[in-house]
PDB file of C-alpha atoms in Angstrom:
ATOM      1  CA  MET A   1      -0.038   0.061   0.039  1.00 48.00           C
ATOM      2  CA  LYS A   2       2.800   2.417  -0.691  1.00 49.00           C
ATOM      3  CA  ARG A   3       0.706   4.727  -2.889  1.00 45.00           C
ATOM      4  CA  THR A   4      -1.329   5.593   0.224  1.00 48.00           C
ATOM      5  CA  PHE A   5       1.746   6.376   2.295  1.00 46.00           C
ATOM      6  CA  ARG A   6       3.151   8.548  -0.506  1.00 47.00           C
ATOM      7  CA  LYS A   7      -0.099  10.427  -1.037  1.00 48.00           C
ATOM      8  CA  ILE A   8      -0.700  11.118   2.644  1.00 43.00           C
ATOM      9  CA  LEU A   9       2.958  12.357   3.063  1.00 42.00           C
ATOM     10  CA  ALA A  10       2.297  14.868   0.268  1.00 43.00           C
ATOM     11  CA  VAL A  11      -0.713  16.100   2.092  1.00 38.00           C
ATOM     12  CA  LEU A  12       1.160  16.267   5.473  1.00 39.00           C
ATOM     13  CA  PHE A  13       4.202  18.063   4.305  1.00 35.00           C
ATOM     14  CA  SER A  14       2.123  20.501   2.216  1.00 35.00           C
ATOM     15  CA  GLY A  15       0.056  21.823   4.774  1.00 36.00           C
ATOM     16  CA  ALA A  16     -12.019  -4.442  24.318  1.00 32.00           C
ATOM     17  CA  LEU A  17     -11.719  -7.270  22.347  1.00 32.00           C
ATOM     18  CA  LEU A  18     -15.008  -8.743  21.248  1.00 34.00           C
ATOM     19  CA  MET A  19     -14.582 -12.312  19.977  1.00 35.00           C
ATOM     20  CA  ALA A  20     -17.314 -13.678  17.606  1.00 36.00           C
ATOM     21  CA  ALA A  21     -16.934 -17.377  17.350  1.00 39.00           C
ATOM     22  CA  GLY A  22     -16.296 -19.346  14.363  1.00 49.00           C
ATOM     23  CA  CYS A  23     -14.031 -17.263  12.115  1.00 63.00           C
ATOM     24  CA  GLY A  24     -10.352 -16.648  11.931  1.00 54.00           C
ATOM     25  CA  ALA A  25      -8.997 -17.415   8.408  1.00 52.00           C
ATOM     26  CA  LYS A  26      -9.077 -14.490   5.880  1.00 51.00           C
ATOM     27  CA  GLU A  27     -11.250 -16.457   3.594  1.00 53.00           C
ATOM     28  CA  LYS A  28     -14.205 -16.476   6.255  1.00 59.00           C
ATOM     29  CA  ILE A  29     -16.193 -13.329   5.884  1.00 61.00           C
ATOM     30  CA  VAL A  30     -19.276 -12.536   7.733  1.00 60.00           C
ATOM     31  CA  TYR A  31     -21.836  -9.967   6.629  1.00 55.00           C
ATOM     32  CA  SER A  32     -23.266  -8.931   9.897  1.00 57.00           C
ATOM     33  CA  PRO A  33     -26.762 -10.191  10.414  1.00 50.00           C
ATOM     34  CA  ALA A  34     -26.825  -7.966  13.566  1.00 53.00           C
ATOM     35  CA  LEU A  35     -27.077  -4.770  11.538  1.00 64.00           C
ATOM     36  CA  PRO A  36     -30.595  -3.474  10.668  1.00 60.00           C
ATOM     37  CA  GLY A  37     -31.915  -3.283   7.185  1.00 57.00           C
ATOM     38  CA  GLU A  38     -29.224  -5.595   5.619  1.00 60.00           C
ATOM     39  CA  ALA A  39     -28.854  -4.846   1.905  1.00 70.00           C
ATOM     40  CA  LYS A  40     -31.213  -1.830   2.204  1.00 85.00           C
ATOM     41  CA  ASP A  41     -29.610   1.526   1.027  1.00 91.00           C
ATOM     42  CA  ASP A  42     -31.373   3.399   3.784  1.00 93.00           C
ATOM     43  CA  TYR A  43     -28.917   5.441   6.028  1.00 94.00           C
ATOM     44  CA  THR A  44     -31.769   6.283   8.552  1.00 94.00           C
ATOM     45  CA  LEU A  45     -31.763   2.661   9.642  1.00 93.00           C
ATOM     46  CA  TYR A  46     -28.260   3.200  11.020  1.00 94.00           C
ATOM     47  CA  LEU A  47     -28.746   6.462  12.903  1.00 95.00           C
ATOM     48  CA  ASP A  48     -28.809   4.662  16.163  1.00 94.00           C
ATOM     49  CA  GLU A  49     -25.733   2.588  15.314  1.00 94.00           C
ATOM     50  CA  THR A  50     -22.215   3.470  16.543  1.00 96.00           C
ATOM     51  CA  PHE A  51     -19.515   1.520  14.803  1.00 98.00           C
ATOM     52  CA  ASN A  52     -16.360   1.409  16.910  1.00 97.00           C
ATOM     53  CA  SER A  53     -13.190  -0.450  16.176  1.00 96.00           C
ATOM     54  CA  THR A  54     -12.669  -1.564  19.684  1.00 94.00           C
ATOM     55  CA  ALA A  55     -16.205  -2.462  20.749  1.00 94.00           C
ATOM     56  CA  ASP A  56     -16.666  -4.289  17.445  1.00 94.00           C
ATOM     57  CA  LEU A  57     -13.374  -6.092  17.247  1.00 91.00           C
ATOM     58  CA  SER A  58     -13.740  -9.653  16.177  1.00 90.00           C
ATOM     59  CA  ASP A  59     -11.975 -12.548  14.709  1.00 89.00           C
ATOM     60  CA  CYS A  60     -14.278 -12.407  11.725  1.00 90.00           C
ATOM     61  CA  GLN A  61     -13.508 -10.295   8.587  1.00 92.00           C
ATOM     62  CA  GLY A  62     -16.705  -8.208   7.855  1.00 92.00           C
ATOM     63  CA  TYR A  63     -18.318  -8.357  11.365  1.00 93.00           C
ATOM     64  CA  ARG A  64     -20.147  -5.190  11.758  1.00 94.00           C
ATOM     65  CA  ASN A  65     -18.698  -4.091   8.491  1.00 94.00           C
ATOM     66  CA  TRP A  66     -15.131  -3.995   9.655  1.00 95.00           C
ATOM     67  CA  TYR A  67     -12.186  -5.385   7.688  1.00 94.00           C
ATOM     68  CA  TYR A  68      -8.641  -6.002   8.686  1.00 92.00           C
ATOM     69  CA  TYR A  69      -5.854  -5.264   6.251  1.00 90.00           C
ATOM     70  CA  CYS A  70      -2.013  -5.481   5.787  1.00 84.00           C
ATOM     71  CA  GLY A  71       0.117  -4.160   2.963  1.00 73.00           C
ATOM     72  CA  ASP A  72       0.920  -6.805   0.207  1.00 60.00           C
ATOM     73  CA  PRO A  73       4.646  -6.487  -0.714  1.00 52.00           C
ATOM     74  CA  GLU A  74       3.896  -8.684  -3.827  1.00 54.00           C
ATOM     75  CA  ASP A  75       1.780  -6.318  -5.812  1.00 58.00           C
ATOM     76  CA  ASP A  76       1.707  -2.974  -3.837  1.00 60.00           C
ATOM     77  CA  SER A  77      -1.851  -3.391  -2.758  1.00 76.00           C
ATOM     78  CA  LEU A  78      -3.895  -4.561   0.340  1.00 83.00           C
ATOM     79  CA  SER A  79      -4.589  -8.099   1.585  1.00 84.00           C
ATOM     80  CA  LEU A  80      -6.840  -9.217   4.207  1.00 87.00           C
ATOM     81  CA  MET A  81      -5.018 -10.154   7.568  1.00 86.00           C
ATOM     82  CA  VAL A  82      -5.240 -13.621   9.170  1.00 86.00           C
ATOM     83  CA  PHE A  83      -6.469 -14.045  12.578  1.00 86.00           C
ATOM     84  CA  ASN A  84      -4.211 -16.104  14.733  1.00 81.00           C
ATOM     85  CA  ASP A  85      -6.086 -18.090  17.344  1.00 81.00           C
ATOM     86  CA  TYR A  86      -3.066 -19.019  19.357  1.00 79.00           C
ATOM     87  CA  TYR A  87      -1.946 -15.369  19.926  1.00 77.00           C
ATOM     88  CA  GLY A  88      -5.536 -14.044  19.789  1.00 81.00           C
ATOM     89  CA  ARG A  89      -4.828 -11.269  17.331  1.00 84.00           C
ATOM     90  CA  TRP A  90      -4.831 -10.198  13.655  1.00 87.00           C
ATOM     91  CA  CYS A  91      -1.514 -10.879  11.904  1.00 82.00           C
ATOM     92  CA  SER A  92       0.140 -10.178   8.691  1.00 75.00           C
ATOM     93  CA  GLU A  93       0.480 -13.304   6.496  1.00 68.00           C
ATOM     94  CA  TYR A  94       3.802 -11.977   5.191  1.00 63.00           C
ATOM     95  CA  GLN A  95       5.708 -12.240   8.460  1.00 59.00           C
ATOM     96  CA  SER A  96       7.549 -15.522   9.290  1.00 49.00           C
ATOM     97  CA  LEU A  97       6.377 -15.167  12.897  1.00 52.00           C
ATOM     98  CA  TYR A  98       2.921 -14.077  13.962  1.00 48.00           C
ATOM     99  CA  TYR A  99       4.486 -11.447  16.333  1.00 52.00           C
ATOM    100  CA  TYR A 100       6.029  -8.559  14.497  1.00 59.00           C
ATOM    101  CA  THR A 101       2.889  -7.158  12.728  1.00 65.00           C
ATOM    102  CA  TYR A 102      -0.440  -7.415  14.432  1.00 74.00           C
ATOM    103  CA  MET A 103      -3.642  -5.778  15.826  1.00 80.00           C
ATOM    104  CA  TRP A 104      -4.401  -6.796  19.447  1.00 78.00           C
ATOM    105  CA  SER A 105      -7.447  -4.984  20.961  1.00 78.00           C
ATOM    106  CA  THR A 106      -6.538  -1.238  20.409  1.00 88.00           C
ATOM    107  CA  VAL A 107      -2.713  -1.829  19.945  1.00 88.00           C
ATOM    108  CA  TRP A 108      -1.320  -1.937  16.367  1.00 89.00           C
ATOM    109  CA  LEU A 109       2.068  -2.670  15.131  1.00 83.00           C
ATOM    110  CA  PRO A 110       2.777  -1.796  11.515  1.00 82.00           C
ATOM    111  CA  GLU A 111       4.991  -3.925   9.203  1.00 72.00           C
ATOM    112  CA  ASP A 112       8.568  -3.195   9.267  1.00 65.00           C
ATOM    113  CA  GLN A 113       8.899  -2.102   5.586  1.00 60.00           C
ATOM    114  CA  GLN A 114       8.526   1.615   4.711  1.00 54.00           C
ATOM    115  CA  GLY A 115       5.190   2.171   3.038  1.00 57.00           C
ATOM    116  CA  TYR A 116       3.437  -1.114   4.051  1.00 71.00           C
ATOM    117  CA  GLY A 117       0.760  -0.395   6.558  1.00 81.00           C
ATOM    118  CA  ILE A 118      -1.762  -2.270   8.535  1.00 87.00           C
ATOM    119  CA  GLY A 119      -5.282  -0.978   9.232  1.00 91.00           C
ATOM    120  CA  MET A 120      -8.997  -1.386   9.251  1.00 94.00           C
ATOM    121  CA  GLY A 121     -11.609  -0.667   6.487  1.00 95.00           C
ATOM    122  CA  PHE A 122     -15.238   0.277   7.227  1.00 97.00           C
ATOM    123  CA  LYS A 123     -17.607  -0.710   4.446  1.00 95.00           C
ATOM    124  CA  ALA A 124     -20.665   1.590   4.365  1.00 96.00           C
ATOM    125  CA  PRO A 125     -23.967  -0.256   4.886  1.00 94.00           C
ATOM    126  CA  ALA A 126     -25.844   2.696   3.136  1.00 95.00           C
ATOM    127  CA  SER A 127     -25.331   5.892   1.274  1.00 96.00           C
ATOM    128  CA  GLY A 128     -25.141   9.054   3.323  1.00 97.00           C
ATOM    129  CA  LYS A 129     -22.815  11.145   5.338  1.00 97.00           C
ATOM    130  CA  VAL A 130     -20.751   9.801   8.162  1.00 98.00           C
ATOM    131  CA  SER A 131     -18.816  11.244  10.942  1.00 98.00           C
ATOM    132  CA  VAL A 132     -15.462   9.441  11.529  1.00 98.00           C
ATOM    133  CA  SER A 133     -13.080   9.979  14.454  1.00 98.00           C
ATOM    134  CA  ALA A 134      -9.831   8.257  15.140  1.00 97.00           C
ATOM    135  CA  THR A 135      -7.932   8.691  18.368  1.00 96.00           C
ATOM    136  CA  VAL A 136      -4.227   7.709  17.884  1.00 95.00           C
ATOM    137  CA  ARG A 137      -1.499   7.528  20.575  1.00 92.00           C
ATOM    138  CA  LEU A 138       2.147   6.472  19.762  1.00 88.00           C
ATOM    139  CA  LEU A 139       3.081   4.218  22.824  1.00 84.00           C
ATOM    140  CA  SER A 140       6.836   4.510  22.499  1.00 70.00           C
ATOM    141  CA  ASP A 141       8.846   6.174  25.049  1.00 64.00           C
ATOM    142  CA  PRO A 142      10.042   9.650  23.620  1.00 59.00           C
ATOM    143  CA  ASP A 143      13.490   8.847  25.105  1.00 59.00           C
ATOM    144  CA  TYR A 144      14.081   6.126  22.607  1.00 55.00           C
ATOM    145  CA  SER A 145      16.529   7.379  20.017  1.00 53.00           C
ATOM    146  CA  ASN A 146      16.122   4.715  17.400  1.00 57.00           C
ATOM    147  CA  GLY A 147      12.315   5.016  16.814  1.00 70.00           C
ATOM    148  CA  ASP A 148      11.163   7.509  14.143  1.00 80.00           C
ATOM    149  CA  GLY A 149       7.480   7.510  14.484  1.00 85.00           C
ATOM    150  CA  VAL A 150       4.508   6.464  12.579  1.00 89.00           C
ATOM    151  CA  VAL A 151       2.012   7.850   9.892  1.00 90.00           C
ATOM    152  CA  PHE A 152      -1.785   7.433  10.522  1.00 93.00           C
ATOM    153  CA  THR A 153      -4.049   8.077   7.460  1.00 92.00           C
ATOM    154  CA  ILE A 154      -7.758   8.177   6.710  1.00 95.00           C
ATOM    155  CA  SER A 155      -8.376   7.474   3.021  1.00 92.00           C
ATOM    156  CA  ASP A 156     -10.818   6.006   0.457  1.00 91.00           C
ATOM    157  CA  LYS A 157     -10.082   2.371  -0.855  1.00 86.00           C
ATOM    158  CA  SER A 158      -7.987   3.888  -3.741  1.00 82.00           C
ATOM    159  CA  GLY A 159      -5.685   5.604  -1.357  1.00 79.00           C
ATOM    160  CA  ASP A 160      -6.782   9.168  -1.803  1.00 85.00           C
ATOM    161  CA  PRO A 161      -6.412  10.787   1.655  1.00 88.00           C
ATOM    162  CA  TYR A 162      -9.153  12.426   3.724  1.00 92.00           C
ATOM    163  CA  ASP A 163      -6.660  13.134   6.704  1.00 93.00           C
ATOM    164  CA  GLY A 164      -3.446  12.012   8.070  1.00 92.00           C
ATOM    165  CA  LYS A 165      -0.854  12.701  10.900  1.00 91.00           C
ATOM    166  CA  LEU A 166       2.845  12.039  11.286  1.00 90.00           C
ATOM    167  CA  ILE A 167       3.529  11.233  14.881  1.00 89.00           C
ATOM    168  CA  THR A 168       7.100  11.286  16.156  1.00 85.00           C
ATOM    169  CA  PRO A 169       8.339   9.839  19.375  1.00 82.00           C
ATOM    170  CA  GLU A 170       8.718  13.292  20.740  1.00 80.00           C
ATOM    171  CA  GLU A 171       4.896  13.523  20.420  1.00 78.00           C
ATOM    172  CA  GLY A 172       4.290  10.164  22.030  1.00 70.00           C
ATOM    173  CA  ALA A 173       2.206   9.663  25.076  1.00 75.00           C
ATOM    174  CA  GLN A 174      -0.504  12.028  23.972  1.00 86.00           C
ATOM    175  CA  ASP A 175      -3.786  11.452  21.969  1.00 92.00           C
ATOM    176  CA  PHE A 176      -4.074  12.818  18.549  1.00 94.00           C
ATOM    177  CA  VAL A 177      -7.714  12.999  17.218  1.00 95.00           C
ATOM    178  CA  LEU A 178      -8.485  12.987  13.504  1.00 96.00           C
ATOM    179  CA  SER A 179     -12.046  13.782  12.606  1.00 96.00           C
ATOM    180  CA  GLN A 180     -13.875  14.085   9.244  1.00 96.00           C
ATOM    181  CA  GLU A 181     -17.368  14.065   7.894  1.00 97.00           C
ATOM    182  CA  ILE A 182     -17.503  12.009   4.648  1.00 97.00           C
ATOM    183  CA  ASP A 183     -20.014  11.290   1.981  1.00 97.00           C
ATOM    184  CA  VAL A 184     -20.269   7.750   1.218  1.00 97.00           C
ATOM    185  CA  GLU A 185     -22.234   5.457  -1.234  1.00 96.00           C
ATOM    186  CA  MET A 186     -23.445   1.967  -0.115  1.00 94.00           C
ATOM    187  CA  GLY A 187     -20.434  -0.323  -0.405  1.00 93.00           C
ATOM    188  CA  ASP A 188     -17.765   2.445  -0.259  1.00 95.00           C
ATOM    189  CA  GLU A 189     -14.871   1.565   2.135  1.00 95.00           C
ATOM    190  CA  ILE A 190     -13.066   4.037   4.360  1.00 97.00           C
ATOM    191  CA  LEU A 191      -9.579   2.901   5.262  1.00 95.00           C
ATOM    192  CA  PHE A 192      -7.789   3.689   8.608  1.00 95.00           C
ATOM    193  CA  MET A 193      -4.102   2.792   8.028  1.00 91.00           C
ATOM    194  CA  LEU A 194      -0.965   2.912  10.248  1.00 90.00           C
ATOM    195  CA  PHE A 195       2.576   3.019   8.509  1.00 87.00           C
ATOM    196  CA  PRO A 196       6.048   2.956   9.925  1.00 84.00           C
ATOM    197  CA  ASN A 197       7.927   6.127   9.210  1.00 81.00           C
ATOM    198  CA  SER A 198      11.052   4.041   8.040  1.00 76.00           C
ATOM    199  CA  ASN A 199      10.824   0.990  10.160  1.00 70.00           C
ATOM    200  CA  ASN A 200       8.602  -0.319  13.002  1.00 69.00           C
ATOM    201  CA  THR A 201      11.033  -0.128  15.903  1.00 72.00           C
ATOM    202  CA  HIS A 202       9.095   1.174  18.936  1.00 76.00           C
ATOM    203  CA  ASP A 203       5.975   1.794  16.650  1.00 83.00           C
ATOM    204  CA  TYR A 204       3.326   0.234  19.057  1.00 84.00           C
ATOM    205  CA  THR A 205       0.350   2.599  18.645  1.00 90.00           C
ATOM    206  CA  ASN A 206      -2.975   2.723  20.417  1.00 93.00           C
ATOM    207  CA  VAL A 207      -5.900   3.201  17.865  1.00 96.00           C
ATOM    208  CA  ASP A 208      -9.593   3.774  18.472  1.00 97.00           C
ATOM    209  CA  ILE A 209     -12.058   4.493  15.599  1.00 98.00           C
ATOM    210  CA  THR A 210     -15.670   5.633  15.627  1.00 98.00           C
ATOM    211  CA  VAL A 211     -18.006   5.879  12.695  1.00 98.00           C
ATOM    212  CA  LYS A 212     -21.586   7.167  12.934  1.00 98.00           C
ATOM    213  CA  TYR A 213     -24.159   8.177  10.334  1.00 98.00           C
ATOM    214  CA  LEU A 214     -25.410  11.795  10.463  1.00 96.00           C
ATOM    215  CA  GLY A 215     -28.911  12.845   9.982  1.00 85.00           C
ATOM    216  CA  ALA A 216     -30.161  15.029   7.211  1.00 72.00           C
TER     217      ALA A 216
END
């Protein structure tokens, strides 16, 4: 997903783990039966819904319209992550050990190659306007001299950015909130991605995302 990283850098420098049983592998995708008005393009059915990356976290791709992604070094695109039952977290399938790249509750650790991020996608169940808010905190100690920070982005599926933030170790231990109101069509996907600045040393990052439909 290098193109997203490059696009968001251009913008920047110019201006509770809930487990749903029975999933795991990336091929297993659940289209949430818990959501009202499934397959109906009517945003009013979702005005009382709050989609939250922490409260909705699951071992199922697609549960409550959330998807878990990692950068694919083979073709410069995104791939679905794999849920590792032993460690209880989402992992990149491109690591030899399911340790170095993962999502575990609110803690994200991006891949160790510059430009390849990990993240979550929210697929809009209906057309309308949504409010998105992401609270991001780099967990590294600012005294670490060999960490160089992370880049967090909000973009569409093609990688065109809505917002982004470069967070350095000196800015660690504080929350950064990125908020946007975005017009979506049913089936559009909003991506929330975390990239290493150059490598993933000390890049543990706390991420919490909320998406909510707005009334007319």
